[in-house]
PDB file of C-alpha atoms and ligand atoms in Angstrom:
ATOM      1  CA  MET A   1     -13.568   9.231  50.629  1.00 98.00           C
ATOM      2  CA  LYS A   2     -12.574   6.311  52.807  1.00 98.00           C
ATOM      3  CA  VAL A   3      -9.586   4.218  51.814  1.00 99.00           C
ATOM      4  CA  ARG A   4      -8.446   0.962  53.391  1.00 99.00           C
ATOM      5  CA  LEU A   5      -5.168  -0.670  52.438  1.00 99.00           C
ATOM      6  CA  LEU A   6      -6.042  -4.360  52.417  1.00 99.00           C
ATOM      7  CA  GLY A   7      -2.587  -5.515  51.387  1.00 99.00           C
ATOM      8  CA  THR A   8       0.754  -3.840  50.649  1.00 99.00           C
ATOM      9  CA  ALA A   9       3.081  -6.579  49.354  1.00 99.00           C
ATOM     10  CA  ALA A  10       4.143  -7.447  45.818  1.00 98.00           C
ATOM     11  CA  GLY A  11       3.452 -10.855  44.278  1.00 98.00           C
ATOM     12  CA  GLY A  12       4.241 -13.681  46.716  1.00 98.00           C
ATOM     13  CA  GLY A  13       3.599 -11.551  49.816  1.00 98.00           C
ATOM     14  CA  VAL A  14       5.929 -11.057  52.759  1.00 98.00           C
ATOM     15  CA  PRO A  15       7.264 -13.534  53.689  1.00 98.00           C
ATOM     16  CA  GLN A  16       6.909 -15.614  50.524  1.00 98.00           C
ATOM     17  CA  TRP A  17       6.007 -19.259  51.218  1.00 98.00           C
ATOM     18  CA  ASN A  18       9.047 -20.761  49.452  1.00 96.00           C
ATOM     19  CA  CYS A  19      11.606 -18.062  50.129  1.00 94.00           C
ATOM     20  CA  ALA A  20      14.374 -17.955  52.716  1.00 94.00           C
ATOM     21  CA  CYS A  21      16.065 -14.794  51.410  1.00 93.00           C
ATOM     22  CA  ASP A  22      17.323 -12.350  54.066  1.00 94.00           C
ATOM     23  CA  GLY A  23      14.126 -10.287  53.784  1.00 96.00           C
ATOM     24  CA  CYS A  24      11.766 -13.241  54.185  1.00 97.00           C
ATOM     25  CA  ALA A  25      13.876 -14.639  57.036  1.00 98.00           C
ATOM     26  CA  ALA A  26      13.830 -11.230  58.771  1.00 97.00           C
ATOM     27  CA  ALA A  27      10.046 -11.022  58.303  1.00 98.00           C
ATOM     28  CA  ARG A  28       9.594 -14.468  59.892  1.00 98.00           C
ATOM     29  CA  ARG A  29      11.829 -13.515  62.839  1.00 98.00           C
ATOM     30  CA  ALA A  30      10.028 -10.194  63.382  1.00 97.00           C
ATOM     31  CA  GLY A  31       6.558 -11.675  62.841  1.00 98.00           C
ATOM     32  CA  VAL A  32       5.953  -9.251  59.968  1.00 97.00           C
ATOM     33  CA  ALA A  33       3.344 -10.349  57.425  1.00 98.00           C
ATOM     34  CA  ARG A  34       2.199  -8.315  54.446  1.00 98.00           C
ATOM     35  CA  SER A  35      -0.525  -9.588  52.166  1.00 99.00           C
ATOM     36  CA  GLN A  36      -0.564  -8.820  48.451  1.00 99.00           C
ATOM     37  CA  ASP A  37      -1.424  -5.356  47.122  1.00 99.00           C
ATOM     38  CA  CYS A  38      -5.125  -4.505  47.220  1.00 99.00           C
ATOM     39  CA  VAL A  39      -7.055  -1.377  48.280  1.00 99.00           C
ATOM     40  CA  ALA A  40     -10.717  -0.707  49.119  1.00 99.00           C
ATOM     41  CA  ILE A  41     -12.270   2.714  48.436  1.00 99.00           C
ATOM     42  CA  SER A  42     -15.683   4.244  49.103  1.00 99.00           C
ATOM     43  CA  GLY A  43     -17.363   7.615  48.687  1.00 98.00           C
ATOM     44  CA  ASP A  44     -20.317   6.900  50.989  1.00 98.00           C
ATOM     45  CA  GLN A  45     -19.165   3.915  53.114  1.00 98.00           C
ATOM     46  CA  ARG A  46     -22.018   1.871  51.634  1.00 98.00           C
ATOM     47  CA  SER A  47     -20.647   1.089  48.183  1.00 98.00           C
ATOM     48  CA  TRP A  48     -17.045  -0.122  48.157  1.00 98.00           C
ATOM     49  CA  TYR A  49     -14.742  -0.810  45.205  1.00 98.00           C
ATOM     50  CA  LEU A  50     -11.503  -2.760  45.191  1.00 99.00           C
ATOM     51  CA  LEU A  51      -8.385  -1.509  43.459  1.00 99.00           C
ATOM     52  CA  ASN A  52      -7.067  -4.828  42.181  1.00 99.00           C
ATOM     53  CA  ALA A  53      -8.091  -8.258  43.465  1.00 99.00           C
ATOM     54  CA  SER A  54      -5.222  -9.998  45.239  1.00 98.00           C
ATOM     55  CA  PRO A  55      -4.828 -13.762  45.742  1.00 98.00           C
ATOM     56  CA  ASP A  56      -5.184 -12.993  49.488  1.00 99.00           C
ATOM     57  CA  LEU A  57      -8.587 -11.397  49.014  1.00 99.00           C
ATOM     58  CA  ARG A  58     -10.729 -13.684  51.154  1.00 98.00           C
ATOM     59  CA  ALA A  59      -8.623 -13.082  54.291  1.00 98.00           C
ATOM     60  CA  GLN A  60      -8.334  -9.383  53.448  1.00 99.00           C
ATOM     61  CA  ILE A  61     -12.129  -8.972  53.231  1.00 98.00           C
ATOM     62  CA  LEU A  62     -12.665 -10.878  56.479  1.00 98.00           C
ATOM     63  CA  SER A  63     -10.234  -8.570  58.262  1.00 98.00           C
ATOM     64  CA  ALA A  64     -11.985  -5.381  57.078  1.00 98.00           C
ATOM     65  CA  PRO A  65     -15.090  -4.479  59.128  1.00 98.00           C
ATOM     66  CA  GLU A  66     -16.136  -2.037  56.363  1.00 98.00           C
ATOM     67  CA  LEU A  67     -16.556  -4.941  53.943  1.00 98.00           C
ATOM     68  CA  ALA A  68     -18.730  -7.174  56.138  1.00 98.00           C
ATOM     69  CA  PRO A  69     -21.888  -8.481  54.429  1.00 98.00           C
ATOM     70  CA  GLY A  70     -25.480  -7.584  55.354  1.00 96.00           C
ATOM     71  CA  PRO A  71     -28.136  -6.641  56.202  1.00 95.00           C
ATOM     72  CA  GLY A  72     -29.623  -9.145  53.717  1.00 95.00           C
ATOM     73  CA  ARG A  73     -28.146 -12.659  53.706  1.00 94.00           C
ATOM     74  CA  ARG A  74     -26.225 -12.124  50.491  1.00 94.00           C
ATOM     75  CA  ASP A  75     -25.754  -8.344  50.559  1.00 96.00           C
ATOM     76  CA  THR A  76     -22.204  -7.167  50.172  1.00 98.00           C
ATOM     77  CA  PRO A  77     -20.953  -3.602  50.061  1.00 98.00           C
ATOM     78  CA  ILE A  78     -18.399  -4.655  47.404  1.00 98.00           C
ATOM     79  CA  ARG A  79     -19.732  -3.367  44.094  1.00 98.00           C
ATOM     80  CA  GLY A  80     -16.770  -3.920  41.833  1.00 98.00           C
ATOM     81  CA  VAL A  81     -13.084  -4.083  41.078  1.00 99.00           C
ATOM     82  CA  LEU A  82     -10.788  -1.761  39.151  1.00 99.00           C
ATOM     83  CA  LEU A  83      -7.711  -3.557  37.835  1.00 99.00           C
ATOM     84  CA  SER A  84      -4.483  -1.638  37.265  1.00 98.00           C
ATOM     85  CA  THR A  85      -2.725  -4.554  35.525  1.00 98.00           C
ATOM     86  CA  ALA A  86      -3.435  -8.116  34.390  1.00 98.00           C
ATOM     87  CA  GLU A  87      -0.666  -9.507  36.658  1.00 98.00           C
ATOM     88  CA  LEU A  88      -1.638 -12.590  38.665  1.00 98.00           C
ATOM     89  CA  ASP A  89      -1.021 -10.845  42.000  1.00 98.00           C
ATOM     90  CA  HIS A  90      -3.602  -8.232  40.962  1.00 98.00           C
ATOM     91  CA  ALA A  91      -6.207 -10.399  39.243  1.00 98.00           C
ATOM     92  CA  LEU A  92      -6.414 -13.861  40.837  1.00 98.00           C
ATOM     93  CA  GLY A  93      -8.673 -12.565  43.624  1.00 98.00           C
ATOM     94  CA  LEU A  94     -11.445 -12.233  41.035  1.00 98.00           C
ATOM     95  CA  LEU A  95     -11.859 -16.012  41.334  1.00 98.00           C
ATOM     96  CA  THR A  96     -12.382 -15.576  45.083  1.00 98.00           C
ATOM     97  CA  LEU A  97     -15.315 -13.269  44.325  1.00 98.00           C
ATOM     98  CA  ARG A  98     -17.166 -15.951  42.322  1.00 98.00           C
ATOM     99  CA  GLU A  99     -19.876 -16.256  45.018  1.00 97.00           C
ATOM    100  CA  ALA A 100     -20.954 -12.654  44.307  1.00 97.00           C
ATOM    101  CA  GLU A 101     -24.426 -12.260  42.810  1.00 96.00           C
ATOM    102  CA  ALA A 102     -23.077  -9.603  40.431  1.00 96.00           C
ATOM    103  CA  LEU A 103     -19.865  -7.668  39.992  1.00 97.00           C
ATOM    104  CA  SER A 104     -18.495  -4.880  37.829  1.00 98.00           C
ATOM    105  CA  VAL A 105     -14.881  -5.185  36.736  1.00 98.00           C
ATOM    106  CA  TYR A 106     -13.128  -2.221  35.117  1.00 98.00           C
ATOM    107  CA  ALA A 107      -9.842  -2.627  33.249  1.00 98.00           C
ATOM    108  CA  SER A 108      -8.143  -1.475  30.073  1.00 98.00           C
ATOM    109  CA  ALA A 109      -9.125  -3.247  26.851  1.00 98.00           C
ATOM    110  CA  THR A 110      -5.682  -4.885  26.763  1.00 98.00           C
ATOM    111  CA  VAL A 111      -6.036  -6.240  30.305  1.00 98.00           C
ATOM    112  CA  LEU A 112      -9.577  -7.503  29.609  1.00 98.00           C
ATOM    113  CA  ALA A 113      -8.317  -9.326  26.513  1.00 98.00           C
ATOM    114  CA  ALA A 114      -5.512 -10.989  28.511  1.00 98.00           C
ATOM    115  CA  LEU A 115      -7.955 -12.153  31.205  1.00 98.00           C
ATOM    116  CA  ASP A 116     -10.147 -13.559  28.451  1.00 96.00           C
ATOM    117  CA  GLY A 117      -7.432 -15.064  26.228  1.00 95.00           C
ATOM    118  CA  PRO A 118      -4.265 -16.523  27.767  1.00 94.00           C
ATOM    119  CA  LEU A 119      -5.680 -16.678  31.309  1.00 97.00           C
ATOM    120  CA  GLY A 120      -9.226 -17.876  30.501  1.00 96.00           C
ATOM    121  CA  LEU A 121     -10.410 -16.241  33.733  1.00 98.00           C
ATOM    122  CA  ARG A 122     -13.410 -14.476  32.228  1.00 97.00           C
ATOM    123  CA  ARG A 123     -14.831 -17.680  30.775  1.00 97.00           C
ATOM    124  CA  ALA A 124     -14.274 -19.550  34.051  1.00 97.00           C
ATOM    125  CA  LEU A 125     -15.925 -16.829  36.140  1.00 98.00           C
ATOM    126  CA  ALA A 126     -18.941 -16.621  33.814  1.00 97.00           C
ATOM    127  CA  ALA A 127     -20.033 -20.058  35.041  1.00 97.00           C
ATOM    128  CA  TYR A 128     -20.286 -18.748  38.629  1.00 98.00           C
ATOM    129  CA  THR A 129     -21.434 -15.129  38.627  1.00 98.00           C
ATOM    130  CA  ASP A 130     -22.692 -12.307  36.501  1.00 98.00           C
ATOM    131  CA  VAL A 131     -19.745 -10.032  35.765  1.00 98.00           C
ATOM    132  CA  SER A 132     -20.109  -6.796  33.874  1.00 98.00           C
ATOM    133  CA  TRP A 133     -16.694  -6.293  32.218  1.00 98.00           C
ATOM    134  CA  GLN A 134     -16.084  -2.627  31.480  1.00 98.00           C
ATOM    135  CA  ALA A 135     -13.250  -1.404  29.265  1.00 98.00           C
ATOM    136  CA  LEU A 136     -11.810   1.841  30.594  1.00 97.00           C
ATOM    137  CA  ALA A 137     -10.954   4.626  28.243  1.00 96.00           C
ATOM    138  CA  PRO A 138      -7.766   6.228  29.615  1.00 96.00           C
ATOM    139  CA  GLY A 139      -8.299   9.916  30.374  1.00 96.00           C
ATOM    140  CA  GLU A 140     -12.097   9.570  30.719  1.00 97.00           C
ATOM    141  CA  ASP A 141     -13.954   9.720  34.025  1.00 98.00           C
ATOM    142  CA  ILE A 142     -15.817   6.734  35.431  1.00 97.00           C
ATOM    143  CA  HIS A 143     -18.536   7.458  37.995  1.00 98.00           C
ATOM    144  CA  LEU A 144     -18.782   4.872  40.771  1.00 98.00           C
ATOM    145  CA  ASN A 145     -21.763   4.203  43.044  1.00 98.00           C
ATOM    146  CA  GLY A 146     -21.254   6.231  46.213  1.00 98.00           C
ATOM    147  CA  GLY A 147     -20.029   9.314  44.370  1.00 98.00           C
ATOM    148  CA  LEU A 148     -16.350   8.697  43.544  1.00 99.00           C
ATOM    149  CA  ARG A 149     -14.924   9.685  40.166  1.00 98.00           C
ATOM    150  CA  VAL A 150     -12.043   7.673  38.709  1.00 98.00           C
ATOM    151  CA  CYS A 151      -9.704   8.409  35.836  1.00 98.00           C
ATOM    152  CA  ALA A 152      -7.079   5.987  34.483  1.00 98.00           C
ATOM    153  CA  THR A 153      -3.745   6.956  32.915  1.00 98.00           C
ATOM    154  CA  VAL A 154      -1.615   4.486  30.990  1.00 98.00           C
ATOM    155  CA  VAL A 155       1.803   4.337  32.687  1.00 97.00           C
ATOM    156  CA  GLY A 156       3.436   1.198  31.315  1.00 96.00           C
ATOM    157  CA  ALA A 157       3.463  -1.599  28.778  1.00 96.00           C
ATOM    158  CA  LYS A 158       4.878  -4.486  30.798  1.00 95.00           C
ATOM    159  CA  ARG A 159       3.036  -7.732  30.029  1.00 96.00           C
ATOM    160  CA  PRO A 160       2.433 -10.473  32.571  1.00 97.00           C
ATOM    161  CA  ARG A 161       4.557 -13.540  31.878  1.00 96.00           C
ATOM    162  CA  TYR A 162       1.511 -15.659  30.959  1.00 98.00           C
ATOM    163  CA  ALA A 163       0.644 -13.108  28.247  1.00 98.00           C
ATOM    164  CA  ALA A 164       4.138 -12.655  26.800  1.00 96.00           C
ATOM    165  CA  ASP A 165       2.835 -13.001  23.225  1.00 96.00           C
ATOM    166  CA  ALA A 166      -0.323 -10.919  23.620  1.00 96.00           C
ATOM    167  CA  ASP A 167      -0.878  -7.633  21.771  1.00 94.00           C
ATOM    168  CA  GLY A 168      -2.042  -4.323  23.181  1.00 93.00           C
ATOM    169  CA  GLY A 169      -0.520  -1.184  24.625  1.00 93.00           C
ATOM    170  CA  ASP A 170      -2.360  -0.237  27.801  1.00 97.00           C
ATOM    171  CA  TRP A 171      -1.047  -2.995  30.072  1.00 98.00           C
ATOM    172  CA  VAL A 172      -0.451  -0.865  33.168  1.00 98.00           C
ATOM    173  CA  VAL A 173      -2.571   2.030  34.371  1.00 98.00           C
ATOM    174  CA  ALA A 174      -2.533   4.336  37.384  1.00 98.00           C
ATOM    175  CA  TYR A 175      -5.778   5.618  38.885  1.00 98.00           C
ATOM    176  CA  ARG A 176      -6.679   9.097  40.117  1.00 98.00           C
ATOM    177  CA  ILE A 177      -9.728   8.857  42.357  1.00 98.00           C
ATOM    178  CA  THR A 178     -11.590  12.022  43.317  1.00 98.00           C
ATOM    179  CA  ASP A 179     -14.341  12.573  45.855  1.00 98.00           C
ATOM    180  CA  PRO A 180     -16.231  15.565  44.430  1.00 98.00           C
ATOM    181  CA  ARG A 181     -17.903  16.196  47.806  1.00 98.00           C
ATOM    182  CA  THR A 182     -14.732  16.581  49.867  1.00 98.00           C
ATOM    183  CA  GLY A 183     -12.303  17.386  47.054  1.00 98.00           C
ATOM    184  CA  GLY A 184     -10.117  14.519  48.303  1.00 98.00           C
ATOM    185  CA  VAL A 185      -7.815  12.910  45.738  1.00 98.00           C
ATOM    186  CA  LEU A 186      -6.099   9.512  45.897  1.00 98.00           C
ATOM    187  CA  VAL A 187      -3.556   8.393  43.300  1.00 98.00           C
ATOM    188  CA  TYR A 188      -2.900   4.654  43.027  1.00 98.00           C
ATOM    189  CA  ALA A 189       0.164   3.625  41.014  1.00 98.00           C
ATOM    190  CA  PRO A 190       1.608   0.347  42.374  1.00 98.00           C
ATOM    191  CA  CYS A 191       3.377  -0.476  39.113  1.00 98.00           C
ATOM    192  CA  LEU A 192       5.257   2.499  37.764  1.00 97.00           C
ATOM    193  CA  PRO A 193       8.173   2.118  35.358  1.00 96.00           C
ATOM    194  CA  ALA A 194       8.996   5.847  35.315  1.00 94.00           C
ATOM    195  CA  PHE A 195       7.909   8.834  37.318  1.00 88.00           C
ATOM    196  CA  ASP A 196       6.155  11.867  35.907  1.00 90.00           C
ATOM    197  CA  PRO A 197       5.423  14.331  38.765  1.00 89.00           C
ATOM    198  CA  SER A 198       2.160  15.443  37.094  1.00 92.00           C
ATOM    199  CA  LEU A 199       0.761  12.008  37.988  1.00 94.00           C
ATOM    200  CA  VAL A 200       0.601  12.902  41.693  1.00 94.00           C
ATOM    201  CA  GLU A 201       0.138  16.679  41.395  1.00 93.00           C
ATOM    202  CA  GLY A 202      -2.528  17.922  43.819  1.00 94.00           C
ATOM    203  CA  ALA A 203      -3.163  14.493  45.386  1.00 97.00           C
ATOM    204  CA  ASP A 204      -3.895  14.209  49.107  1.00 97.00           C
ATOM    205  CA  CYS A 205      -2.327  10.771  49.080  1.00 97.00           C
ATOM    206  CA  ALA A 206      -0.355   8.847  46.459  1.00 97.00           C
ATOM    207  CA  LEU A 207       0.196   5.103  46.739  1.00 98.00           C
ATOM    208  CA  LEU A 208       3.298   4.509  44.661  1.00 97.00           C
ATOM    209  CA  ASP A 209       5.341   1.598  43.378  1.00 98.00           C
ATOM    210  CA  GLY A 210       7.490   0.420  46.292  1.00 98.00           C
ATOM    211  CA  THR A 211       8.353  -2.998  44.835  1.00 98.00           C
ATOM    212  CA  PHE A 212      12.111  -2.537  45.047  1.00 98.00           C
ATOM    213  CA  LEU A 213      14.363  -0.196  46.978  1.00 98.00           C
ATOM    214  CA  ASP A 214      17.257  -0.658  44.540  1.00 98.00           C
ATOM    215  CA  GLU A 215      17.698  -1.573  40.905  1.00 97.00           C
ATOM    216  CA  ASP A 216      19.599  -4.860  41.417  1.00 97.00           C
ATOM    217  CA  GLU A 217      18.063  -5.839  44.760  1.00 95.00           C
ATOM    218  CA  MET A 218      16.296  -9.002  43.568  1.00 93.00           C
ATOM    219  CA  VAL A 219      19.395 -10.399  41.869  1.00 94.00           C
ATOM    220  CA  ARG A 220      21.526  -9.717  44.973  1.00 93.00           C
ATOM    221  CA  ALA A 221      18.966 -11.124  47.418  1.00 92.00           C
ATOM    222  CA  THR A 222      17.928 -14.270  45.595  1.00 89.00           C
ATOM    223  CA  GLY A 223      20.793 -14.956  43.186  1.00 89.00           C
ATOM    224  CA  GLY A 224      18.244 -14.901  40.356  1.00 88.00           C
ATOM    225  CA  GLY A 225      15.394 -12.828  39.013  1.00 87.00           C
ATOM    226  CA  ARG A 226      15.647  -9.589  37.058  1.00 93.00           C
ATOM    227  CA  SER A 227      16.432  -5.931  37.613  1.00 96.00           C
ATOM    228  CA  ALA A 228      13.724  -3.548  38.808  1.00 97.00           C
ATOM    229  CA  THR A 229      13.673  -1.771  35.442  1.00 94.00           C
ATOM    230  CA  ALA A 230      13.360  -5.041  33.525  1.00 94.00           C
ATOM    231  CA  MET A 231      10.324  -5.845  35.672  1.00 95.00           C
ATOM    232  CA  GLY A 232       8.701  -2.443  35.020  1.00 96.00           C
ATOM    233  CA  HIS A 233       9.241  -1.055  38.519  1.00 98.00           C
ATOM    234  CA  LEU A 234      10.979   2.222  39.321  1.00 96.00           C
ATOM    235  CA  PRO A 235      13.120   1.646  42.456  1.00 97.00           C
ATOM    236  CA  VAL A 236      12.181   3.638  45.551  1.00 97.00           C
ATOM    237  CA  SER A 237      15.755   4.960  45.848  1.00 96.00           C
ATOM    238  CA  VAL A 238      15.212   6.659  42.466  1.00 95.00           C
ATOM    239  CA  SER A 239      11.649   7.901  42.950  1.00 93.00           C
ATOM    240  CA  ARG A 240      12.488   9.276  46.413  1.00 92.00           C
ATOM    241  CA  ARG A 241      15.115  11.486  44.750  1.00 90.00           C
ATOM    242  CA  THR A 242      12.710  12.585  42.010  1.00 84.00           C
ATOM    243  CA  LEU A 243      10.042  13.413  44.548  1.00 79.00           C
ATOM    244  CA  THR A 244      11.837  16.010  46.635  1.00 69.00           C
ATOM    245  CA  ARG A 245       9.020  18.487  45.912  1.00 65.00           C
ATOM    246  CA  PRO A 246       6.276  16.167  44.821  1.00 68.00           C
ATOM    247  CA  GLY A 247       3.174  18.401  45.034  1.00 83.00           C
ATOM    248  CA  VAL A 248       1.422  15.674  47.012  1.00 90.00           C
ATOM    249  CA  ARG A 249       0.422  15.815  50.701  1.00 91.00           C
ATOM    250  CA  ARG A 250       1.187  12.229  51.628  1.00 95.00           C
ATOM    251  CA  LEU A 251       3.139   9.620  49.793  1.00 95.00           C
ATOM    252  CA  LEU A 252       3.099   5.943  50.662  1.00 97.00           C
ATOM    253  CA  TYR A 253       5.084   3.220  48.943  1.00 98.00           C
ATOM    254  CA  THR A 254       3.139   0.001  48.440  1.00 98.00           C
ATOM    255  CA  HIS A 255       3.416  -3.318  46.529  1.00 98.00           C
ATOM    256  CA  LEU A 256       6.621  -4.049  48.497  1.00 98.00           C
ATOM    257  CA  ASN A 257       8.575  -7.078  47.384  1.00 98.00           C
ATOM    258  CA  ASN A 258       9.969  -9.397  50.063  1.00 97.00           C
ATOM    259  CA  THR A 259      13.521  -8.506  48.973  1.00 96.00           C
ATOM    260  CA  ASN A 260      12.870  -4.825  49.777  1.00 98.00           C
ATOM    261  CA  PRO A 261      14.281  -3.936  53.249  1.00 97.00           C
ATOM    262  CA  LEU A 262      11.397  -1.434  53.651  1.00 98.00           C
ATOM    263  CA  ALA A 263       8.955  -4.372  53.722  1.00 98.00           C
ATOM    264  CA  VAL A 264      10.198  -5.279  57.203  1.00 98.00           C
ATOM    265  CA  GLY A 265      11.776  -1.982  58.269  1.00 95.00           C
ATOM    266  CA  GLY A 266       8.791   0.189  57.315  1.00 96.00           C
ATOM    267  CA  GLY A 267       9.094   3.970  57.512  1.00 96.00           C
ATOM    268  CA  GLU A 268       7.169   7.215  57.327  1.00 96.00           C
ATOM    269  CA  ASP A 269       6.556   6.818  53.603  1.00 96.00           C
ATOM    270  CA  VAL A 270       5.870   3.077  53.675  1.00 98.00           C
ATOM    271  CA  ALA A 271       2.298   1.711  53.521  1.00 98.00           C
ATOM    272  CA  GLU A 272       1.057  -0.850  56.044  1.00 98.00           C
ATOM    273  CA  ASP A 273      -1.701  -3.469  55.769  1.00 98.00           C
ATOM    274  CA  GLY A 274      -4.899  -2.279  57.434  1.00 98.00           C
ATOM    275  CA  LEU A 275      -4.098   1.430  57.235  1.00 98.00           C
ATOM    276  CA  THR A 276      -7.203   3.562  56.729  1.00 98.00           C
ATOM    277  CA  LEU A 277      -7.344   7.073  55.291  1.00 98.00           C
ATOM    278  CA  THR A 278     -10.061   9.700  55.049  1.00 98.00           C
ATOM    279  CA  LEU A 279      -9.554  12.034  52.090  1.00 98.00           C
TER     280      LEU A 279
HETATM  281  C1  MLT B   1       5.051  -7.542  39.021  1.00 68.54           C
HETATM  282  O1  MLT B   1       4.525  -6.740  39.795  1.00 68.54           O
HETATM  283  O2  MLT B   1       6.065  -7.244  38.372  1.00 68.54           O
HETATM  284  C2  MLT B   1       4.448  -8.909  38.843  1.00 68.54           C
HETATM  285  O3  MLT B   1       3.325  -9.060  39.651  1.00 68.54           O
HETATM  286  C3  MLT B   1       5.501  -9.940  39.050  1.00 68.54           C
HETATM  287  C4  MLT B   1       4.927 -11.312  39.215  1.00 68.54           C
HETATM  288  O4  MLT B   1       4.652 -11.700  40.367  1.00 68.54           O
HETATM  289  O5  MLT B   1       4.776 -12.018  38.228  1.00 68.54           O
HETATM  290 MN1   MN B   2       2.974  -7.358  41.083  1.00 68.54          MN
HETATM  291 ZN1   ZN B   3      12.246 -13.688  50.067  1.00 68.54          ZN
END
């Protein structure tokens, strides 16, 4: 399996356009730029799937040679998108894909209903392209073109702000992606309110929620906002402690918020835009 990290920042990116917090200022000084969380995966390097669709998707696709179109004039190796949440930083890129001739989008029933209801994105997109919307059943395997097998686990119930009144339970999922030919396993969990080590057991690489380093970081950095827990994100300082013997070969924190010092400082366990993995 080939994996390309297209973007590794939380909503707003790093630096955020309207933010002069210490983190954003440091990013501007250091010339650090992270685009919003999005990953491309493939089992055969011909069919590619996106894990989430970030608002930065057009630039992310253009910067990934694997995702270049051809050989036909409108051929694209991008076959579909698997959403892990209905959050805007994970779903708005679907609008950028409206030129596609066809697209498969997988998400939980709750997420599909939010995209249809309060956001109206499904109706809008239907006027441009032919989308096959597929409701995932947590715990059941999906078979992707190119040979990958994907299984979703519900990990959280945090609603996006635009869907504060919507019903449903499976708002946030994590994905376990397996390549049956190589045995390689990727776990993708960029929004993780609590950590259960069985989630990453046996994975060759786990992309975990790196939104915040500390619980009250956002409030301290911006003088507003909410705690990590209130936003459904387990702080890295807590998950690092929990993960002393994680049962996973490589762990990379992603979906880094611009208030998180790791977004500029980086580190051995911090994801970077453009990183590619072979699992
Ligand atoms: C989140 O990850 O908590 C959301 O994307 C926050 C947001 O940008 O609304
Ligand atoms: Mn987010
Ligand atoms: Zn900032």
